[in-house]
Amino acid sequence: MSFSIKEALGNLALLAGSLAVTFAVVEFVIFGFVLPPDDLLENVTINEVVRYKPGQQAVFRHPDGRETLLSINAQGWNSPKAAYDTERRPGVARVAVVGDSYVHGAFVDLADSFPEVLERRLIGKGINAEVYRFGMDGAPLSQYLHMLRREVVAYKPDLVVVPLIHNDFDESYRFLKTRYASAFMKLDRAEDGSVVEIAPAAFEPGTADKLRRFATFRYVYYETGLYLNAKSLVSRLFWGGEEEWDESQIQSAVDIRKISDHDANRLFTRYVMTEMKRLAQAEGFQLLFVMDGVREAVYAGKPQSAYEVGKLNAIAAEVAGEVGVPFVDLYDAFAADWRTRQRRLEFAYDWHWNRPGNAIVAETVLKSILGAPDRLGLPVTGASSANAGGPADGGEAVIARP
């Protein structure tokens, strides 16, 4: 009997050793070198704002074979700038861009993301400027307000650009079951109809974060698309039985069944825009909202109103007019490019703007600034219209104050 127990224990030890060696080969060889997934990006909360752990670098690998580098700076934002300085440099205009993954720029190289393109184009027009970006993957419009209050104003920007994406609206008041969704500020309606802010919780790493440290998990869960099925199953079983995925209900990467409460969309958009305007007046910066065009409408040669998701564009434009804040819809710029170049502005496998899309966004923001130079809080001569030139094409731009 004792011999049988020793033999069984020996077999168990052999099995455990074999499994350990197999896992090591899979983890460090197969998914470490042969089929590497995206590198790990860790999150933290600093100053009550969820962001990326400062000082990280990560390579993201895409289905078309491209690789893009993410470089998280000292403040926890993906940026080619190693650190953001709260002190201003005399004579240098400062633009801050606040948003989600479209600002974070996980799908394009750092140099091709529209904030960096905008900075180069401003300098090319003779405007000495720097652009700081504050992008957090998954952040909704409500979180942009929180980021602006807690983080961005400390850098004393002249202009804050807020890109609006179609999932920004309902996700401001609808809770998602993701790793750090509770770390975003949310909005709610009180019984009297007023808007109530729901403060974000500090991000705390959970089981998913521990699993994400393994390359094997990241590859199997994310690269195979397993996470989409897993999220759907968990949602149906534990969180109220959300609808099954239905491709016919998807417009601009948004499930239009989730955005149908347009009274709420209008109420919360008005609240955020009003609060941002109040903050801009108090802190002395300008605001500019820029909204993603309905690209399906662009490619089909149809008006945005032909699409359910286009109602969000109409709501944002209407509310911006009521509040009195500048608003630019990217539909016209995207449509003009499509008519002349017939090129799509997103990836075949993802709805985020590709390199040309980012360039058009940067050019559109640039024209808005040049068309109203006080957007930077800096009187600029020689660049007072969208067609004005800088030193590169014979024009001149002068910053009148430090």
mmCIF file of C-alpha atoms in Angstrom:
data_model
loop_
_atom_site.group_PDB
_atom_site.id
_atom_site.type_symbol
_atom_site.label_atom_id
_atom_site.label_comp_id
_atom_site.label_asym_id
_atom_site.label_seq_id
_atom_site.Cartn_x
_atom_site.Cartn_y
_atom_site.Cartn_z
ATOM 1 C CA MET A 1 0.000 0.000 0.000
ATOM 2 C CA SER A 2 2.791 2.401 0.928
ATOM 3 C CA PHE A 3 4.508 1.639 -2.364
ATOM 4 C CA SER A 4 1.295 2.509 -4.223
ATOM 5 C CA ILE A 5 1.012 5.840 -2.414
ATOM 6 C CA LYS A 6 4.633 6.716 -3.169
ATOM 7 C CA GLU A 7 4.119 5.731 -6.781
ATOM 8 C CA ALA A 8 0.985 7.862 -7.017
ATOM 9 C CA LEU A 9 2.747 10.828 -5.449
ATOM 10 C CA GLY A 10 5.626 10.390 -7.863
ATOM 11 C CA ASN A 11 3.238 10.338 -10.795
ATOM 12 C CA LEU A 12 1.525 13.453 -9.498
ATOM 13 C CA ALA A 13 4.876 15.201 -9.144
ATOM 14 C CA LEU A 14 5.810 14.143 -12.678
ATOM 15 C CA LEU A 15 2.477 15.415 -13.965
ATOM 16 C CA ALA A 16 2.868 18.710 -12.122
ATOM 17 C CA GLY A 17 6.384 19.141 -13.486
ATOM 18 C CA SER A 18 5.226 18.344 -17.009
ATOM 19 C CA LEU A 19 2.386 20.860 -16.762
ATOM 20 C CA ALA A 20 4.757 23.505 -15.405
ATOM 21 C CA VAL A 21 7.204 22.957 -18.270
ATOM 22 C CA THR A 22 4.369 22.984 -20.803
ATOM 23 C CA PHE A 23 2.973 26.213 -19.394
ATOM 24 C CA ALA A 24 6.423 27.799 -19.400
ATOM 25 C CA VAL A 25 6.898 26.858 -23.065
ATOM 26 C CA VAL A 26 3.448 28.167 -23.985
ATOM 27 C CA GLU A 27 3.770 31.368 -21.925
ATOM 28 C CA PHE A 28 7.364 32.362 -22.626
ATOM 29 C CA VAL A 29 8.038 30.818 -26.048
ATOM 30 C CA ILE A 30 4.809 30.465 -28.010
ATOM 31 C CA PHE A 31 3.022 33.560 -26.696
ATOM 32 C CA GLY A 32 6.245 35.294 -25.738
ATOM 33 C CA PHE A 33 7.946 35.182 -29.149
ATOM 34 C CA VAL A 34 6.016 33.209 -31.772
ATOM 35 C CA LEU A 35 2.481 34.595 -31.292
ATOM 36 C CA PRO A 36 2.876 37.548 -28.939
ATOM 37 C CA PRO A 37 -0.325 39.377 -27.920
ATOM 38 C CA ASP A 38 -0.543 43.068 -27.109
ATOM 39 C CA ASP A 39 1.747 44.066 -24.281
ATOM 40 C CA LEU A 40 0.207 44.722 -20.895
ATOM 41 C CA LEU A 41 -0.905 48.237 -19.944
ATOM 42 C CA GLU A 42 -1.663 48.699 -16.253
ATOM 43 C CA ASN A 43 -4.072 51.249 -14.825
ATOM 44 C CA VAL A 44 -3.913 53.363 -11.688
ATOM 45 C CA THR A 45 -5.891 56.184 -10.100
ATOM 46 C CA ILE A 46 -3.934 59.382 -9.396
ATOM 47 C CA ASN A 47 -5.597 62.534 -8.096
ATOM 48 C CA GLU A 48 -8.971 60.751 -8.358
ATOM 49 C CA VAL A 49 -8.524 60.221 -12.121
ATOM 50 C CA VAL A 50 -8.045 56.750 -13.583
ATOM 51 C CA ARG A 51 -5.237 56.607 -16.118
ATOM 52 C CA TYR A 52 -2.320 54.417 -17.177
ATOM 53 C CA LYS A 53 0.497 53.576 -14.823
ATOM 54 C CA PRO A 54 3.210 56.185 -15.517
ATOM 55 C CA GLY A 55 6.426 55.162 -17.228
ATOM 56 C CA GLN A 56 5.103 52.180 -19.201
ATOM 57 C CA GLN A 57 5.777 51.301 -22.811
ATOM 58 C CA ALA A 58 3.712 48.760 -24.715
ATOM 59 C CA VAL A 59 3.542 47.396 -28.240
ATOM 60 C CA PHE A 60 0.078 46.770 -29.653
ATOM 61 C CA ARG A 61 -0.114 44.240 -32.493
ATOM 62 C CA HIS A 62 -2.902 44.534 -35.041
ATOM 63 C CA PRO A 63 -4.611 42.075 -37.432
ATOM 64 C CA ASP A 64 -3.079 43.760 -40.501
ATOM 65 C CA GLY A 65 0.447 43.040 -39.215
ATOM 66 C CA ARG A 66 1.111 46.572 -37.987
ATOM 67 C CA GLU A 67 2.633 47.298 -34.616
ATOM 68 C CA THR A 68 2.137 50.560 -32.733
ATOM 69 C CA LEU A 69 4.062 51.762 -29.720
ATOM 70 C CA LEU A 70 2.355 53.264 -26.707
ATOM 71 C CA SER A 71 4.517 55.384 -24.438
ATOM 72 C CA ILE A 72 2.932 56.379 -21.139
ATOM 73 C CA ASN A 73 4.472 59.536 -19.765
ATOM 74 C CA ALA A 74 5.188 60.640 -16.213
ATOM 75 C CA GLN A 75 1.581 61.769 -15.724
ATOM 76 C CA GLY A 76 0.019 58.542 -17.026
ATOM 77 C CA TRP A 77 -1.020 59.543 -20.558
ATOM 78 C CA ASN A 78 0.014 58.066 -23.894
ATOM 79 C CA SER A 79 2.173 60.791 -25.423
ATOM 80 C CA PRO A 80 5.531 61.343 -27.130
ATOM 81 C CA LYS A 81 6.149 63.969 -24.445
ATOM 82 C CA ALA A 82 7.941 62.282 -21.546
ATOM 83 C CA ALA A 83 6.261 64.620 -19.070
ATOM 84 C CA TYR A 84 3.718 67.431 -19.012
ATOM 85 C CA ASP A 85 4.826 70.646 -17.365
ATOM 86 C CA THR A 86 2.285 72.594 -15.354
ATOM 87 C CA GLU A 87 4.375 75.718 -15.864
ATOM 88 C CA ARG A 88 3.842 77.613 -19.089
ATOM 89 C CA ARG A 89 6.625 78.495 -21.510
ATOM 90 C CA PRO A 90 6.487 82.164 -22.496
ATOM 91 C CA GLY A 91 5.134 82.688 -25.999
ATOM 92 C CA VAL A 92 3.940 79.091 -26.416
ATOM 93 C CA ALA A 93 0.225 78.418 -26.820
ATOM 94 C CA ARG A 94 -1.028 75.298 -25.071
ATOM 95 C CA VAL A 95 -3.811 73.080 -26.406
ATOM 96 C CA ALA A 96 -5.248 70.220 -24.330
ATOM 97 C CA VAL A 97 -7.214 67.393 -25.963
ATOM 98 C CA VAL A 98 -9.508 65.406 -23.657
ATOM 99 C CA GLY A 99 -11.134 62.160 -24.730
ATOM 100 C CA ASP A 100 -11.223 58.395 -24.915
ATOM 101 C CA SER A 101 -9.322 55.850 -27.034
ATOM 102 C CA TYR A 102 -9.557 58.151 -30.061
ATOM 103 C CA VAL A 103 -7.333 60.567 -28.134
ATOM 104 C CA HIS A 104 -5.367 57.801 -26.404
ATOM 105 C CA GLY A 105 -4.498 56.560 -29.911
ATOM 106 C CA ALA A 106 -3.889 52.835 -29.404
ATOM 107 C CA PHE A 107 -4.391 52.037 -33.101
ATOM 108 C CA VAL A 108 -1.968 54.536 -34.654
ATOM 109 C CA ASP A 109 1.635 55.477 -34.072
ATOM 110 C CA LEU A 110 2.260 58.312 -31.659
ATOM 111 C CA ALA A 111 3.290 60.679 -34.448
ATOM 112 C CA ASP A 112 0.134 59.942 -36.473
ATOM 113 C CA SER A 113 -2.394 60.601 -33.720
ATOM 114 C CA PHE A 114 -4.316 63.803 -34.412
ATOM 115 C CA PRO A 115 -3.066 65.778 -31.368
ATOM 116 C CA GLU A 116 0.523 65.381 -32.592
ATOM 117 C CA VAL A 117 -0.475 66.144 -36.188
ATOM 118 C CA LEU A 118 -2.277 69.263 -34.936
ATOM 119 C CA GLU A 119 0.809 70.415 -33.050
ATOM 120 C CA ARG A 120 2.968 70.074 -36.168
ATOM 121 C CA ARG A 121 0.403 71.856 -38.333
ATOM 122 C CA LEU A 122 0.088 74.742 -35.848
ATOM 123 C CA ILE A 123 3.852 75.170 -35.797
ATOM 124 C CA GLY A 124 3.880 74.944 -39.584
ATOM 125 C CA LYS A 125 1.437 77.847 -39.681
ATOM 126 C CA GLY A 126 3.757 79.928 -37.552
ATOM 127 C CA ILE A 127 1.910 79.416 -34.264
ATOM 128 C CA ASN A 128 4.287 78.371 -31.528
ATOM 129 C CA ALA A 129 2.168 75.770 -29.768
ATOM 130 C CA GLU A 130 2.254 72.557 -27.800
ATOM 131 C CA VAL A 131 -0.534 69.986 -27.594
ATOM 132 C CA TYR A 132 -1.096 67.842 -24.514
ATOM 133 C CA ARG A 133 -3.422 64.897 -24.816
ATOM 134 C CA PHE A 134 -5.410 63.271 -22.052
ATOM 135 C CA GLY A 135 -6.954 60.117 -23.488
ATOM 136 C CA MET A 136 -8.371 57.205 -21.512
ATOM 137 C CA ASP A 137 -9.672 54.131 -23.283
ATOM 138 C CA GLY A 138 -13.410 53.719 -22.650
ATOM 139 C CA ALA A 139 -13.975 57.106 -21.016
ATOM 140 C CA PRO A 140 -17.415 58.678 -21.710
ATOM 141 C CA LEU A 141 -18.435 62.338 -21.882
ATOM 142 C CA SER A 142 -19.134 62.484 -18.139
ATOM 143 C CA GLN A 143 -15.551 61.418 -17.435
ATOM 144 C CA TYR A 144 -14.208 64.125 -19.752
ATOM 145 C CA LEU A 145 -15.740 66.684 -17.398
ATOM 146 C CA HIS A 146 -14.132 64.971 -14.417
ATOM 147 C CA MET A 147 -10.742 64.813 -16.178
ATOM 148 C CA LEU A 148 -11.002 68.478 -17.107
ATOM 149 C CA ARG A 149 -11.680 69.507 -13.521
ATOM 150 C CA ARG A 150 -9.219 67.233 -11.742
ATOM 151 C CA GLU A 151 -6.376 67.057 -14.237
ATOM 152 C CA VAL A 152 -6.398 69.283 -17.298
ATOM 153 C CA VAL A 153 -6.959 72.731 -15.741
ATOM 154 C CA ALA A 154 -3.744 72.324 -13.747
ATOM 155 C CA TYR A 155 -1.819 72.734 -17.017
ATOM 156 C CA LYS A 156 -3.432 76.122 -17.761
ATOM 157 C CA PRO A 157 -4.419 75.462 -21.392
ATOM 158 C CA ASP A 158 -5.408 78.204 -23.806
ATOM 159 C CA LEU A 159 -7.733 75.858 -25.660
ATOM 160 C CA VAL A 160 -9.388 72.557 -24.722
ATOM 161 C CA VAL A 161 -10.528 70.356 -27.603
ATOM 162 C CA VAL A 162 -13.137 67.714 -26.752
ATOM 163 C CA PRO A 163 -13.744 65.095 -29.466
ATOM 164 C CA LEU A 164 -17.176 63.494 -29.138
ATOM 165 C CA ILE A 165 -17.658 59.874 -30.182
ATOM 166 C CA HIS A 166 -21.045 58.194 -30.558
ATOM 167 C CA ASN A 167 -20.623 55.945 -27.509
ATOM 168 C CA ASP A 168 -19.829 58.930 -25.266
ATOM 169 C CA PHE A 169 -23.470 59.737 -24.586
ATOM 170 C CA ASP A 170 -25.254 56.695 -23.157
ATOM 171 C CA GLU A 171 -22.095 55.491 -21.410
ATOM 172 C CA SER A 172 -22.169 58.707 -19.363
ATOM 173 C CA TYR A 173 -25.184 57.369 -17.476
ATOM 174 C CA ARG A 174 -25.154 53.638 -18.250
ATOM 175 C CA PHE A 175 -22.803 51.470 -16.200
ATOM 176 C CA LEU A 176 -20.711 48.933 -18.090
ATOM 177 C CA LYS A 177 -19.219 45.812 -16.575
ATOM 178 C CA THR A 178 -15.597 46.447 -17.510
ATOM 179 C CA ARG A 179 -12.383 46.471 -15.477
ATOM 180 C CA TYR A 180 -12.459 50.158 -14.645
ATOM 181 C CA ALA A 181 -15.910 51.435 -15.644
ATOM 182 C CA SER A 182 -16.694 52.270 -12.008
ATOM 183 C CA ALA A 183 -13.609 54.488 -12.024
ATOM 184 C CA PHE A 184 -15.396 56.847 -14.442
ATOM 185 C CA MET A 185 -17.665 59.609 -13.199
ATOM 186 C CA LYS A 186 -21.291 58.961 -14.192
ATOM 187 C CA LEU A 187 -24.432 61.082 -14.319
ATOM 188 C CA ASP A 188 -27.960 60.402 -13.114
ATOM 189 C CA ARG A 189 -31.318 62.156 -12.908
ATOM 190 C CA ALA A 190 -32.683 63.160 -9.514
ATOM 191 C CA GLU A 191 -36.393 62.930 -8.764
ATOM 192 C CA ASP A 192 -36.779 66.627 -9.542
ATOM 193 C CA GLY A 193 -35.189 66.128 -12.962
ATOM 194 C CA SER A 194 -31.871 67.742 -12.094
ATOM 195 C CA VAL A 195 -28.565 66.097 -12.909
ATOM 196 C CA VAL A 196 -26.634 64.293 -10.196
ATOM 197 C CA GLU A 197 -22.981 63.375 -10.469
ATOM 198 C CA ILE A 198 -21.897 59.911 -9.335
ATOM 199 C CA ALA A 199 -18.302 60.189 -8.165
ATOM 200 C CA PRO A 200 -15.837 57.683 -9.612
ATOM 201 C CA ALA A 201 -14.328 54.975 -7.446
ATOM 202 C CA ALA A 202 -10.578 54.551 -7.240
ATOM 203 C CA PHE A 203 -9.368 51.839 -9.596
ATOM 204 C CA GLU A 204 -8.509 48.625 -7.799
ATOM 205 C CA PRO A 205 -6.904 45.745 -9.746
ATOM 206 C CA GLY A 206 -9.081 42.635 -9.722
ATOM 207 C CA THR A 207 -8.890 39.061 -10.925
ATOM 208 C CA ALA A 208 -8.939 40.114 -14.561
ATOM 209 C CA ASP A 209 -5.895 42.303 -13.987
ATOM 210 C CA LYS A 210 -4.006 39.392 -12.454
ATOM 211 C CA LEU A 211 -4.896 37.153 -15.408
ATOM 212 C CA ARG A 212 -3.915 39.843 -17.911
ATOM 213 C CA ARG A 213 -0.330 39.609 -16.681
ATOM 214 C CA PHE A 214 -0.048 36.289 -18.524
ATOM 215 C CA ALA A 215 0.618 36.484 -22.261
ATOM 216 C CA THR A 216 -1.284 33.221 -22.722
ATOM 217 C CA PHE A 217 -4.424 34.738 -21.226
ATOM 218 C CA ARG A 218 -4.117 37.957 -23.240
ATOM 219 C CA TYR A 219 -3.731 36.049 -26.487
ATOM 220 C CA VAL A 220 -6.545 33.556 -25.898
ATOM 221 C CA TYR A 221 -8.920 36.107 -24.390
ATOM 222 C CA TYR A 222 -8.328 39.110 -26.638
ATOM 223 C CA GLU A 223 -6.680 37.994 -29.871
ATOM 224 C CA THR A 224 -9.200 35.201 -30.535
ATOM 225 C CA GLY A 225 -12.215 37.398 -29.758
ATOM 226 C CA LEU A 226 -13.176 35.192 -26.821
ATOM 227 C CA TYR A 227 -13.655 38.276 -24.658
ATOM 228 C CA LEU A 228 -16.619 39.400 -26.780
ATOM 229 C CA ASN A 229 -18.463 36.138 -26.218
ATOM 230 C CA ALA A 230 -17.482 36.086 -22.542
ATOM 231 C CA LYS A 231 -18.742 39.635 -21.961
ATOM 232 C CA SER A 232 -22.019 38.829 -23.684
ATOM 233 C CA LEU A 233 -22.514 35.647 -21.645
ATOM 234 C CA VAL A 234 -21.737 37.328 -18.307
ATOM 235 C CA SER A 235 -24.019 40.221 -19.179
ATOM 236 C CA ARG A 236 -26.925 37.932 -20.010
ATOM 237 C CA LEU A 237 -26.470 35.669 -16.990
ATOM 238 C CA PHE A 238 -25.663 38.153 -14.249
ATOM 239 C CA TRP A 239 -26.453 41.708 -15.307
ATOM 240 C CA GLY A 240 -30.032 41.807 -16.462
ATOM 241 C CA GLY A 241 -29.891 39.916 -19.730
ATOM 242 C CA GLU A 242 -28.724 42.487 -22.260
ATOM 243 C CA GLU A 243 -29.730 41.919 -25.863
ATOM 244 C CA GLU A 244 -27.921 39.453 -28.075
ATOM 245 C CA TRP A 245 -25.415 40.895 -30.519
ATOM 246 C CA ASP A 246 -27.197 41.916 -33.694
ATOM 247 C CA GLU A 247 -25.035 43.386 -36.443
ATOM 248 C CA SER A 248 -28.019 45.087 -38.044
ATOM 249 C CA GLN A 249 -28.364 47.230 -34.906
ATOM 250 C CA ILE A 250 -24.780 48.509 -35.020
ATOM 251 C CA GLN A 251 -24.071 51.965 -36.422
ATOM 252 C CA SER A 252 -20.750 53.765 -35.958
ATOM 253 C CA ALA A 253 -19.663 50.912 -33.661
ATOM 254 C CA VAL A 254 -22.611 51.665 -31.335
ATOM 255 C CA ASP A 255 -25.601 49.453 -30.568
ATOM 256 C CA ILE A 256 -28.417 51.844 -31.412
ATOM 257 C CA ARG A 257 -30.684 50.057 -28.924
ATOM 258 C CA LYS A 258 -28.529 51.582 -26.169
ATOM 259 C CA ILE A 259 -28.837 55.198 -27.349
ATOM 260 C CA SER A 260 -32.606 55.463 -27.728
ATOM 261 C CA ASP A 261 -33.173 57.653 -24.644
ATOM 262 C CA HIS A 262 -32.582 60.940 -26.398
ATOM 263 C CA ASP A 263 -34.116 62.953 -23.577
ATOM 264 C CA ALA A 264 -31.323 61.631 -21.353
ATOM 265 C CA ASN A 265 -28.719 62.173 -24.082
ATOM 266 C CA ARG A 266 -29.825 65.786 -24.444
ATOM 267 C CA LEU A 267 -30.061 66.429 -20.689
ATOM 268 C CA PHE A 268 -26.632 65.069 -19.836
ATOM 269 C CA THR A 269 -24.932 66.620 -22.867
ATOM 270 C CA ARG A 270 -26.334 70.005 -21.871
ATOM 271 C CA TYR A 271 -25.111 69.502 -18.316
ATOM 272 C CA VAL A 272 -21.561 68.586 -19.367
ATOM 273 C CA MET A 273 -21.264 71.369 -21.931
ATOM 274 C CA THR A 274 -22.638 73.914 -19.453
ATOM 275 C CA GLU A 275 -20.242 72.795 -16.721
ATOM 276 C CA MET A 276 -17.300 72.848 -19.108
ATOM 277 C CA LYS A 277 -18.201 76.333 -20.299
ATOM 278 C CA ARG A 278 -18.476 77.527 -16.691
ATOM 279 C CA LEU A 279 -15.049 76.069 -15.968
ATOM 280 C CA ALA A 280 -13.584 77.609 -19.129
ATOM 281 C CA GLN A 281 -14.825 81.053 -18.120
ATOM 282 C CA ALA A 282 -13.466 80.643 -14.595
ATOM 283 C CA GLU A 283 -10.059 79.360 -15.707
ATOM 284 C CA GLY A 284 -9.665 81.513 -18.817
ATOM 285 C CA PHE A 285 -9.461 78.944 -21.614
ATOM 286 C CA GLN A 286 -11.440 78.421 -24.815
ATOM 287 C CA LEU A 287 -13.496 75.327 -25.658
ATOM 288 C CA LEU A 288 -13.987 73.477 -28.921
ATOM 289 C CA PHE A 289 -16.177 70.391 -29.341
ATOM 290 C CA VAL A 290 -15.471 68.228 -32.384
ATOM 291 C CA MET A 291 -17.796 65.320 -33.172
ATOM 292 C CA ASP A 292 -17.148 62.202 -35.219
ATOM 293 C CA GLY A 293 -19.187 62.158 -38.418
ATOM 294 C CA VAL A 294 -21.437 59.222 -39.220
ATOM 295 C CA ARG A 295 -19.029 57.534 -41.583
ATOM 296 C CA GLU A 296 -21.608 55.069 -42.919
ATOM 297 C CA ALA A 297 -23.516 58.112 -44.152
ATOM 298 C CA VAL A 298 -20.335 59.518 -45.699
ATOM 299 C CA TYR A 299 -19.601 56.366 -47.689
ATOM 300 C CA ALA A 300 -23.225 55.935 -48.762
ATOM 301 C CA GLY A 301 -23.554 59.581 -49.815
ATOM 302 C CA LYS A 302 -26.453 60.063 -47.431
ATOM 303 C CA PRO A 303 -27.189 62.711 -44.783
ATOM 304 C CA GLN A 304 -26.441 61.805 -41.178
ATOM 305 C CA SER A 305 -30.143 62.110 -40.391
ATOM 306 C CA ALA A 306 -30.691 58.906 -42.376
ATOM 307 C CA TYR A 307 -29.050 56.998 -39.526
ATOM 308 C CA GLU A 308 -30.324 56.568 -35.989
ATOM 309 C CA VAL A 309 -26.880 57.327 -34.591
ATOM 310 C CA GLY A 310 -26.933 60.618 -36.489
ATOM 311 C CA LYS A 311 -29.480 61.898 -33.977
ATOM 312 C CA LEU A 312 -26.614 62.192 -31.518
ATOM 313 C CA ASN A 313 -24.810 64.561 -33.900
ATOM 314 C CA ALA A 314 -27.954 66.670 -34.131
ATOM 315 C CA ILE A 315 -28.389 66.699 -30.355
ATOM 316 C CA ALA A 316 -24.764 67.701 -29.746
ATOM 317 C CA ALA A 317 -24.938 70.502 -32.322
ATOM 318 C CA GLU A 318 -28.264 71.743 -30.937
ATOM 319 C CA VAL A 319 -27.105 71.748 -27.327
ATOM 320 C CA ALA A 320 -23.771 73.395 -28.186
ATOM 321 C CA GLY A 321 -25.726 76.189 -29.860
ATOM 322 C CA GLU A 322 -27.963 76.601 -26.825
ATOM 323 C CA VAL A 323 -25.041 76.653 -24.404
ATOM 324 C CA GLY A 324 -22.932 78.857 -26.641
ATOM 325 C CA VAL A 325 -19.847 76.718 -27.149
ATOM 326 C CA PRO A 326 -18.056 76.157 -30.478
ATOM 327 C CA PHE A 327 -18.962 72.880 -32.171
ATOM 328 C CA VAL A 328 -17.656 71.273 -35.364
ATOM 329 C CA ASP A 329 -19.168 68.164 -36.953
ATOM 330 C CA LEU A 330 -16.564 66.154 -38.866
ATOM 331 C CA TYR A 331 -19.119 64.874 -41.379
ATOM 332 C CA ASP A 332 -18.413 67.601 -43.960
ATOM 333 C CA ALA A 333 -14.643 67.144 -43.799
ATOM 334 C CA PHE A 334 -14.948 63.365 -44.035
ATOM 335 C CA ALA A 335 -17.426 63.617 -46.909
ATOM 336 C CA ALA A 336 -15.167 66.008 -48.846
ATOM 337 C CA ASP A 337 -12.266 63.588 -48.507
ATOM 338 C CA TRP A 338 -14.431 60.652 -49.611
ATOM 339 C CA ARG A 339 -15.623 62.478 -52.706
ATOM 340 C CA THR A 340 -12.081 63.228 -53.855
ATOM 341 C CA ARG A 341 -10.101 60.226 -52.592
ATOM 342 C CA GLN A 342 -12.607 57.418 -51.996
ATOM 343 C CA ARG A 343 -10.620 56.201 -48.990
ATOM 344 C CA ARG A 344 -12.063 54.877 -45.785
ATOM 345 C CA LEU A 345 -11.036 56.583 -42.584
ATOM 346 C CA GLU A 346 -11.034 53.616 -40.209
ATOM 347 C CA PHE A 347 -9.418 50.203 -40.112
ATOM 348 C CA ALA A 348 -10.933 47.153 -41.760
ATOM 349 C CA TYR A 349 -11.015 45.475 -38.345
ATOM 350 C CA ASP A 350 -11.770 48.447 -36.073
ATOM 351 C CA TRP A 351 -13.831 51.655 -36.186
ATOM 352 C CA HIS A 352 -11.139 53.975 -34.786
ATOM 353 C CA TRP A 353 -9.750 56.616 -37.135
ATOM 354 C CA ASN A 354 -6.808 55.421 -39.180
ATOM 355 C CA ARG A 355 -3.861 57.597 -40.190
ATOM 356 C CA PRO A 356 -5.780 59.607 -42.864
ATOM 357 C CA GLY A 357 -8.727 59.947 -40.498
ATOM 358 C CA ASN A 358 -6.527 61.394 -37.765
ATOM 359 C CA ALA A 359 -4.957 63.785 -40.275
ATOM 360 C CA ILE A 360 -8.377 65.101 -41.334
ATOM 361 C CA VAL A 361 -9.423 65.623 -37.714
ATOM 362 C CA ALA A 362 -6.221 67.581 -37.061
ATOM 363 C CA GLU A 363 -6.751 69.696 -40.190
ATOM 364 C CA THR A 364 -10.356 70.425 -39.232
ATOM 365 C CA VAL A 365 -9.355 71.577 -35.743
ATOM 366 C CA LEU A 366 -6.551 73.651 -37.271
ATOM 367 C CA LYS A 367 -8.996 75.436 -39.587
ATOM 368 C CA SER A 368 -11.269 76.164 -36.647
ATOM 369 C CA ILE A 369 -8.363 77.723 -34.756
ATOM 370 C CA LEU A 370 -7.144 79.731 -37.720
ATOM 371 C CA GLY A 371 -10.684 80.847 -38.476
ATOM 372 C CA ALA A 372 -11.019 82.191 -34.931
ATOM 373 C CA PRO A 373 -7.510 82.742 -33.536
ATOM 374 C CA ASP A 374 -8.872 83.758 -30.151
ATOM 375 C CA ARG A 375 -9.612 80.042 -29.718
ATOM 376 C CA LEU A 376 -6.058 79.925 -28.412
ATOM 377 C CA GLY A 377 -6.566 83.013 -26.319
ATOM 378 C CA LEU A 378 -3.745 84.492 -28.381
ATOM 379 C CA PRO A 379 -4.296 87.242 -30.961
ATOM 380 C CA VAL A 380 -2.719 85.901 -34.143
ATOM 381 C CA THR A 381 -2.031 87.984 -37.247
ATOM 382 C CA GLY A 382 -1.494 86.550 -40.702
ATOM 383 C CA ALA A 383 -3.480 83.423 -39.848
ATOM 384 C CA SER A 384 -6.972 84.752 -39.375
ATOM 385 C CA SER A 385 -8.762 82.469 -41.808
ATOM 386 C CA ALA A 386 -8.876 78.834 -42.708
ATOM 387 C CA ASN A 387 -6.751 79.561 -45.786
ATOM 388 C CA ALA A 388 -4.198 81.709 -44.027
ATOM 389 C CA GLY A 389 -0.596 80.679 -44.440
ATOM 390 C CA GLY A 390 2.312 80.339 -42.101
ATOM 391 C CA PRO A 391 6.003 80.809 -42.788
ATOM 392 C CA ALA A 392 6.027 77.622 -44.848
ATOM 393 C CA ASP A 393 3.682 79.117 -47.462
ATOM 394 C CA GLY A 394 4.353 82.801 -47.273
ATOM 395 C CA GLY A 395 2.157 83.852 -44.351
ATOM 396 C CA GLU A 396 3.072 84.989 -40.894
ATOM 397 C CA ALA A 397 1.610 84.259 -37.506
ATOM 398 C CA VAL A 398 2.531 86.307 -34.472
ATOM 399 C CA ILE A 399 1.696 85.467 -30.875
ATOM 400 C CA ALA A 400 0.974 88.775 -29.209
ATOM 401 C CA ARG A 401 1.343 87.825 -25.559
ATOM 402 C CA PRO A 402 3.388 85.342 -23.530
#
